[in-house]
CSV table of C-alpha atoms and ligand atoms in Angstrom, one decimal:
chain,number,residue,atom,x,y,z
A,275,MET,CA,55.5,-8.2,-69.1
A,276,LYS,CA,54.2,-6.9,-65.8
A,277,ILE,CA,56.1,-4.1,-63.9
A,278,ARG,CA,55.4,-2.5,-60.6
A,279,CYS,CA,56.0,1.2,-59.8
A,280,PRO,CA,58.5,1.1,-56.8
A,281,HIS,CA,57.0,4.4,-55.5
A,282,CYS,CA,53.2,3.8,-55.6
A,283,SER,CA,53.2,0.0,-56.2
A,284,LYS,CA,50.8,0.3,-59.1
A,285,GLU,CA,51.1,-2.6,-61.6
A,286,TYR,CA,51.2,-2.1,-65.4
A,287,THR,CA,51.5,-4.4,-68.4
A,288,ILE,CA,54.1,-3.4,-71.1
A,289,PRO,CA,53.9,-4.9,-74.6
A,290,ASP,CA,57.0,-7.1,-75.4
A,291,GLU,CA,57.2,-5.3,-78.8
A,292,ARG,CA,58.1,-2.1,-77.0
A,293,LEU,CA,60.7,-3.8,-74.9
A,294,LYS,CA,62.3,-5.2,-78.1
A,295,ALA,CA,62.7,-1.7,-79.4
A,296,LEU,CA,64.8,-0.7,-76.4
A,297,THR,CA,68.5,-0.6,-76.9
A,298,GLY,CA,69.4,0.0,-73.3
A,299,ALA,CA,67.9,0.5,-69.8
A,300,VAL,CA,65.4,3.4,-69.6
A,301,THR,CA,63.5,5.1,-66.8
A,302,ILE,CA,59.9,6.0,-67.5
A,303,PRO,CA,57.5,8.2,-65.5
A,304,CYS,CA,54.7,6.3,-63.7
A,305,PRO,CA,51.4,7.5,-65.1
A,306,SER,CA,49.9,7.4,-61.7
A,307,CYS,CA,52.5,9.0,-59.3
A,308,ARG,CA,55.1,10.3,-62.0
A,309,GLY,CA,57.9,8.5,-60.1
A,310,GLY,CA,60.6,6.8,-62.2
A,311,ILE,CA,60.3,3.1,-63.1
A,312,ASP,CA,63.5,1.5,-64.3
A,313,ILE,CA,63.1,-0.9,-67.3
A,314,SER,CA,65.8,-2.9,-69.1
A,315,PRO,CA,65.5,-4.7,-72.5
A,316,GLY,CA,64.5,-8.3,-72.2
A,317,GLN,CA,63.2,-7.9,-68.6
A,318,GLY,CA,60.6,-10.6,-67.8
A,319,ARG,CA,60.1,-11.7,-71.4
A,320,ASP,CA,58.8,-15.2,-72.2
A,321,PRO,CA,59.9,-15.8,-75.9
A,322,SER,CA,58.2,-19.3,-75.9
A,323,ALA,CA,54.7,-17.9,-75.2
A,324,PRO,CA,52.7,-18.3,-78.5
A,325,ALA,CA,50.5,-15.4,-79.7
A,326,PRO,CA,46.8,-16.3,-79.3
A,327,ARG,CA,44.7,-16.6,-82.5
A,328,ALA,CA,41.8,-14.3,-83.3
A,329,ALA,CA,38.5,-15.8,-82.2
A,330,LYS,CA,37.0,-18.1,-84.9
A,331,GLY,CA,34.0,-17.0,-86.8
A,332,GLU,CA,34.5,-13.3,-86.2
A,333,GLU,CA,34.1,-11.1,-89.3
A,334,ARG,CA,37.4,-9.5,-90.2
A,335,GLY,CA,39.5,-8.2,-93.1
A,336,SER,CA,38.1,-6.3,-96.2
A,337,GLY,CA,34.5,-7.5,-95.6
A,338,LEU,CA,34.4,-6.0,-92.2
A,339,LYS,CA,36.2,-2.8,-93.4
A,340,GLU,CA,33.7,-2.3,-96.2
A,341,ARG,CA,30.8,-2.8,-93.8
A,342,ILE,CA,32.2,-0.3,-91.3
A,343,LEU,CA,32.9,2.3,-94.1
A,344,GLY,CA,29.4,1.7,-95.5
A,345,SER,CA,27.9,2.5,-92.0
A,346,LEU,CA,29.7,5.8,-91.9
A,347,LYS,CA,27.3,7.1,-94.6
A,348,ASP,CA,24.5,6.9,-92.0
A,349,LEU,CA,26.4,9.0,-89.5
A,350,PRO,CA,26.0,12.8,-89.3
A,351,PRO,CA,28.6,14.3,-91.7
A,352,MET,CA,31.5,16.4,-90.4
A,353,PRO,CA,30.1,19.9,-89.6
A,354,GLN,CA,29.4,21.6,-92.9
A,355,VAL,CA,30.8,24.8,-91.5
A,356,ALA,CA,34.4,23.4,-91.5
A,357,GLN,CA,34.1,22.4,-95.1
A,358,LYS,CA,32.7,25.8,-96.2
A,359,ALA,CA,35.4,27.6,-94.2
A,360,ARG,CA,38.1,25.5,-95.9
A,361,GLU,CA,36.7,26.6,-99.3
A,362,VAL,CA,36.6,30.3,-98.2
A,363,MET,CA,40.2,30.1,-97.0
A,364,ALA,CA,41.3,28.5,-100.3
A,365,LYS,CA,40.2,31.6,-102.2
A,366,PRO,CA,42.9,34.3,-102.2
A,367,THR,CA,40.3,37.0,-102.5
A,368,SER,CA,38.5,36.0,-99.2
A,369,SER,CA,38.6,38.4,-96.2
A,370,PHE,CA,38.3,38.0,-92.4
A,371,SER,CA,34.7,39.0,-92.7
A,372,ASP,CA,33.9,36.2,-95.3
A,373,LEU,CA,35.3,33.6,-92.9
A,374,ALA,CA,33.5,35.0,-89.9
A,375,LYS,CA,30.2,35.0,-91.9
A,376,VAL,CA,30.5,31.2,-92.6
A,377,ILE,CA,31.2,30.5,-88.9
A,378,GLU,CA,28.4,32.7,-87.6
A,379,ALA,CA,25.9,30.6,-89.5
A,380,ASP,CA,26.3,27.8,-86.9
A,381,GLN,CA,25.6,29.1,-83.4
A,382,ALA,CA,26.7,26.0,-81.5
A,383,ILE,CA,30.1,26.3,-83.2
A,384,VAL,CA,30.3,30.1,-82.5
A,385,THR,CA,29.9,29.4,-78.8
A,386,ARG,CA,32.8,26.8,-78.9
A,387,VAL,CA,35.0,29.0,-81.0
A,388,LEU,CA,34.6,31.9,-78.5
A,389,LYS,CA,35.4,29.6,-75.6
A,390,ILE,CA,38.6,28.5,-77.3
A,391,ALA,CA,39.5,32.1,-78.3
A,392,ASN,CA,39.2,33.1,-74.7
A,393,SER,CA,41.2,30.2,-73.4
A,394,PRO,CA,44.6,31.2,-71.8
A,395,TYR,CA,46.6,29.8,-74.7
A,396,TYR,CA,45.5,32.5,-77.1
A,397,GLY,CA,46.2,35.1,-74.5
A,398,LEU,CA,42.8,36.9,-74.9
A,399,SER,CA,41.1,35.6,-71.8
A,400,GLY,CA,37.6,37.0,-71.6
A,401,LYS,CA,38.2,39.7,-74.2
A,402,VAL,CA,36.8,38.2,-77.4
A,403,SER,CA,33.1,38.6,-77.7
A,404,SER,CA,32.5,37.8,-81.4
A,405,VAL,CA,33.9,35.7,-84.2
A,406,ARG,CA,34.6,38.8,-86.2
A,407,HIS,CA,36.6,40.3,-83.3
A,408,ALA,CA,38.5,37.0,-83.0
A,409,ALA,CA,39.3,37.0,-86.8
A,410,VAL,CA,40.6,40.6,-86.6
A,411,VAL,CA,42.7,40.1,-83.4
A,412,LEU,CA,44.0,36.6,-84.1
A,413,GLY,CA,44.0,36.4,-87.9
A,414,SER,CA,42.1,34.0,-90.2
A,415,LYS,CA,44.7,31.2,-89.9
A,416,THR,CA,44.3,31.0,-86.2
A,417,LEU,CA,40.6,31.4,-86.5
A,418,MET,CA,40.6,28.4,-88.8
A,419,GLU,CA,42.6,26.4,-86.3
A,420,MET,CA,40.1,27.3,-83.6
A,421,LEU,CA,37.2,26.3,-85.9
A,422,ASN,CA,38.8,22.9,-86.4
A,423,LEU,CA,39.1,22.5,-82.6
A,424,ALA,CA,35.5,23.6,-82.1
A,425,CYS,CA,34.2,21.1,-84.7
A,426,SER,CA,36.1,18.2,-83.3
A,427,SER,CA,35.9,18.7,-79.6
A,428,GLU,CA,32.5,16.9,-79.2
A,429,ILE,CA,33.3,13.9,-81.3
A,430,LEU,CA,36.9,13.4,-80.0
A,431,GLY,CA,35.8,14.1,-76.4
A,432,GLN,CA,33.6,10.9,-76.1
A,433,THR,CA,34.3,7.8,-74.0
A,434,LEU,CA,35.8,5.0,-76.0
A,435,ALA,CA,35.1,1.9,-73.9
A,436,GLY,CA,36.7,-0.5,-76.4
A,437,TYR,CA,40.0,1.3,-76.1
A,438,ASP,CA,39.6,2.0,-72.3
A,439,LEU,CA,39.7,5.7,-73.0
A,440,GLU,CA,37.8,7.9,-70.6
A,441,ALA,CA,35.8,10.9,-71.8
A,442,GLY,CA,38.3,13.6,-72.8
A,443,ASP,CA,41.4,11.3,-73.1
A,444,LEU,CA,41.4,11.1,-76.9
A,445,TRP,CA,40.6,14.8,-77.1
A,446,THR,CA,43.6,15.8,-75.0
A,447,HIS,CA,45.9,13.5,-76.9
A,448,SER,CA,44.6,14.8,-80.3
A,449,LEU,CA,45.1,18.4,-79.1
A,450,GLY,CA,48.7,17.6,-78.2
A,451,VAL,CA,49.4,15.9,-81.5
A,452,ALA,CA,47.8,18.8,-83.4
A,453,ALA,CA,49.9,21.4,-81.6
A,454,GLY,CA,53.1,19.3,-81.9
A,455,SER,CA,52.5,18.7,-85.7
A,456,GLN,CA,52.0,22.4,-86.2
A,457,ILE,CA,55.2,23.3,-84.3
A,458,LEU,CA,57.2,20.7,-86.3
A,459,ALA,CA,55.8,21.8,-89.6
A,460,ARG,CA,56.5,25.5,-88.9
A,461,ARG,CA,60.1,24.5,-88.5
A,462,VAL,CA,60.6,22.0,-91.4
A,463,LYS,CA,57.8,22.7,-93.9
A,464,PRO,CA,56.1,26.0,-93.0
A,465,GLU,CA,53.6,25.7,-96.0
A,466,LEU,CA,52.2,22.6,-94.2
A,467,GLU,CA,51.5,24.3,-90.9
A,468,GLN,CA,47.7,24.4,-91.1
A,469,ASP,CA,47.4,20.9,-92.7
A,470,ALA,CA,49.7,19.5,-90.0
A,471,PHE,CA,47.4,20.9,-87.3
A,472,SER,CA,44.3,19.4,-89.0
A,473,ALA,CA,46.0,16.0,-89.6
A,474,GLY,CA,47.3,15.9,-86.0
A,475,LEU,CA,43.8,16.7,-84.7
A,476,ILE,CA,42.1,13.8,-86.5
A,477,HIS,CA,45.0,11.3,-86.8
A,478,ASP,CA,43.3,8.8,-84.4
A,479,ALA,CA,39.7,9.4,-85.6
A,480,GLY,CA,39.8,5.7,-86.7
A,481,LYS,CA,39.6,4.8,-83.0
A,482,ILE,CA,36.2,6.5,-82.8
A,483,ILE,CA,34.9,4.5,-85.8
A,484,LEU,CA,36.4,1.2,-84.6
A,485,ASP,CA,35.4,1.5,-80.9
A,486,PRO,CA,32.0,-0.3,-81.1
A,487,TYR,CA,33.6,-3.2,-83.1
A,488,ILE,CA,36.3,-3.5,-80.5
A,489,GLN,CA,33.7,-3.5,-77.8
A,490,GLU,CA,32.0,-6.5,-79.6
A,491,ARG,CA,35.3,-8.3,-79.5
A,492,LYS,CA,36.6,-7.1,-76.2
A,493,GLN,CA,37.5,-10.5,-74.8
A,494,ALA,CA,39.5,-11.4,-77.9
A,495,PHE,CA,41.4,-8.1,-77.6
A,496,ARG,CA,42.0,-8.6,-73.9
A,497,ASP,CA,43.3,-12.2,-74.5
A,498,PHE,CA,45.6,-11.1,-77.3
A,499,VAL,CA,47.1,-8.2,-75.5
A,500,ASN,CA,47.5,-10.1,-72.2
A,501,LYS,CA,48.7,-13.4,-73.4
A,502,SER,CA,51.2,-12.1,-76.0
A,503,SER,CA,52.0,-8.7,-74.5
A,504,GLU,CA,51.4,-7.2,-77.9
A,505,THR,CA,50.4,-3.6,-78.6
A,506,PHE,CA,46.8,-2.7,-79.1
A,507,LEU,CA,47.7,-1.7,-82.7
A,508,ASN,CA,48.9,-5.2,-83.5
A,509,ALA,CA,45.7,-6.6,-81.8
A,510,GLU,CA,43.7,-4.5,-84.3
A,511,ARG,CA,45.7,-5.9,-87.2
A,512,HIS,CA,45.5,-9.5,-85.9
A,513,ILE,CA,41.8,-9.6,-84.9
A,514,LEU,CA,40.2,-7.2,-87.4
A,515,GLY,CA,42.7,-7.5,-90.3
A,516,PHE,CA,43.4,-3.8,-90.5
A,517,ASP,CA,44.2,-1.0,-88.0
A,518,HIS,CA,42.6,2.4,-87.0
A,519,ALA,CA,45.1,4.3,-89.2
A,520,GLU,CA,44.2,2.4,-92.4
A,521,LEU,CA,40.5,2.7,-91.7
A,522,ALA,CA,40.6,6.4,-90.9
A,523,SER,CA,42.5,7.2,-94.1
A,524,GLU,CA,39.7,5.5,-96.1
A,525,ALA,CA,37.0,7.3,-94.1
A,526,CYS,CA,38.7,10.6,-95.1
A,527,ARG,CA,37.5,10.0,-98.6
A,528,ILE,CA,33.9,9.9,-97.3
A,529,TRP,CA,34.5,13.0,-95.2
A,530,GLN,CA,36.1,14.8,-98.2
A,531,ILE,CA,39.3,15.4,-96.4
A,532,PRO,CA,42.2,16.2,-98.8
A,533,ALA,CA,44.3,13.2,-99.9
A,534,HIS,CA,47.6,14.4,-98.5
A,535,ILE,CA,46.1,14.7,-95.0
A,536,ALA,CA,44.6,11.2,-95.4
A,537,LYS,CA,48.0,9.9,-96.4
A,538,ALA,CA,49.6,11.3,-93.2
A,539,ILE,CA,46.8,9.7,-91.1
A,540,ARG,CA,47.4,6.4,-92.9
A,541,HIS,CA,51.1,6.4,-92.1
A,542,HIS,CA,51.1,7.9,-88.6
A,543,HIS,CA,52.4,4.6,-87.1
A,544,ASP,CA,54.7,3.6,-90.0
A,545,PRO,CA,56.0,6.9,-91.6
A,546,ALA,CA,58.8,4.9,-93.4
A,547,GLU,CA,56.1,3.4,-95.6
A,548,SER,CA,54.9,6.8,-96.8
A,549,GLN,CA,57.6,7.3,-99.5
A,550,ALA,CA,59.3,10.1,-97.6
A,551,ASP,CA,56.1,12.1,-97.0
A,552,PRO,CA,57.0,15.0,-94.7
A,553,LEU,CA,53.4,15.3,-93.2
A,554,SER,CA,53.5,11.6,-92.3
A,555,PHE,CA,56.8,12.0,-90.4
A,556,ILE,CA,55.6,15.2,-88.8
A,557,VAL,CA,52.3,13.6,-87.4
A,558,HIS,CA,54.1,10.4,-86.4
A,559,THR,CA,56.8,12.4,-84.5
A,560,ALA,CA,54.2,14.6,-82.7
A,561,ASP,CA,52.2,11.5,-81.8
A,562,ALA,CA,55.3,9.9,-80.3
A,563,VAL,CA,56.3,13.0,-78.4
A,564,ALA,CA,52.8,13.5,-77.1
A,565,MET,CA,52.8,9.9,-75.9
A,566,MET,CA,56.2,10.3,-74.3
A,567,SER,CA,54.9,13.4,-72.5
A,568,GLY,CA,52.2,11.2,-71.0
A,569,ILE,CA,49.5,12.8,-73.2
A,570,GLY,CA,48.3,9.5,-74.5
A,571,ALA,CA,46.7,6.4,-73.3
A,572,GLY,CA,48.4,4.9,-70.2
A,573,LEU,CA,51.6,3.1,-70.0
A,574,ASP,CA,51.4,1.7,-73.5
A,575,GLY,CA,52.0,5.3,-74.7
A,576,MET,CA,55.0,5.8,-72.4
A,577,LEU,CA,57.1,3.4,-74.6
A,578,TYR,CA,55.7,4.6,-77.9
A,579,ALA,CA,58.5,4.0,-80.3
A,580,LEU,CA,59.6,7.0,-82.3
A,581,HIS,CA,60.7,5.7,-85.7
A,582,PRO,CA,64.5,5.7,-85.9
A,583,LYS,CA,64.4,7.6,-89.2
A,584,ALA,CA,62.1,10.4,-87.9
A,585,VAL,CA,64.8,12.5,-86.2
A,586,SER,CA,67.2,12.5,-89.1
A,587,PHE,CA,64.3,13.0,-91.7
A,588,LEU,CA,63.1,16.1,-89.9
A,589,LYS,CA,66.6,17.2,-89.0
A,590,LEU,CA,65.9,17.4,-85.3
A,591,LYS,CA,68.4,17.6,-82.4
A,592,PRO,CA,67.8,15.8,-79.1
A,593,ASP,CA,67.0,19.1,-77.4
A,594,ASP,CA,64.2,19.7,-80.0
A,595,LEU,CA,62.2,16.8,-78.7
A,596,SER,CA,62.3,17.9,-75.1
A,597,SER,CA,61.4,21.4,-76.0
A,598,LEU,CA,58.5,20.1,-78.2
A,599,MET,CA,57.3,18.1,-75.2
A,600,GLY,CA,57.1,21.3,-73.2
A,601,GLN,CA,55.3,23.2,-75.9
A,602,ILE,CA,52.8,20.4,-76.4
A,603,ALA,CA,52.1,20.2,-72.7
A,604,GLU,CA,51.6,24.0,-72.5
A,605,PHE,CA,49.2,24.0,-75.4
A,606,VAL,CA,47.1,21.2,-74.0
A,607,ASP,CA,47.0,22.7,-70.5
A,608,LYS,CA,46.1,26.1,-71.6
A,609,THR,CA,43.5,25.2,-74.2
A,610,THR,CA,41.7,22.7,-72.1
A,611,ARG,CA,41.4,24.9,-69.1
A,612,GLU,CA,38.5,26.8,-70.7
A,613,ILE,CA,37.1,24.5,-73.3
B,153,LIG,FE1,47.1,6.1,-83.8
B,154,LIG,FE1,47.8,9.0,-81.5
């Protein structure tokens, strides 16, 4: 369905699936001018329009998935420094200095870690001059968090033409979901705090892997989304036979990412399928809240459906979601100002 912002006249397409999830009229902020757009369930829907079929002859399903996963082996691995740092952190006898030593071995990463440490969010603007200094002042858990950010900023920062994401869009969204997941975990499962941050940061990494394959099928995706007003996630499932969440969780095995993080990535769009896995609900909720805050990809994100079980599963109150929105926005604003 097409809607027009009454304030700036910009036109947007909203997937019908999102409209079906509405139980009453809502007002959403226009991504362009931030003015309110009123939407009611059923508005402009054409139930007789058939969903278009995937283009014939296109490779899809498990064959395509195996080919994509096979090609990942040719890509440069995730920075080794992150893997080594994780091993150091896992040893109870490790010190600040052991962690700093691992990071200092990669100068490109050192530069990025220092930029993050000096960003306004960590409150040390311009004062941290070495990784060792950052480890002492901020503690090894925060240093690990900054290392994760430094290792992923380049890969998550790229343009994804298949998804119509400009350079930096996915990076900003991932930062928001990482921060939101960490805040939620601190509240409901404190022992998962660091894993929640990592899982939130890479939850949409499947989009990076899939982007060239979507570009190859751009017309089929455009036709599917336009003609049936379906979500892009459903277009992935329909045209490719799997979605970015499923693919990323399998890529995690190749990247040697722990299985419980892979599970949360697998279920970030359908946490109810995770057999009551707290990390899956945490990442899903942070993703939905980031999208509702406008830290996502256009209007599609504005109506991102928070799973009805998420609020009760995480024992959240309505106020918690609005305060989470504020905290996510603050983290993204302050960390991106200097990175
Ligand atoms: Fe996603
Ligand atoms: Fe996401």
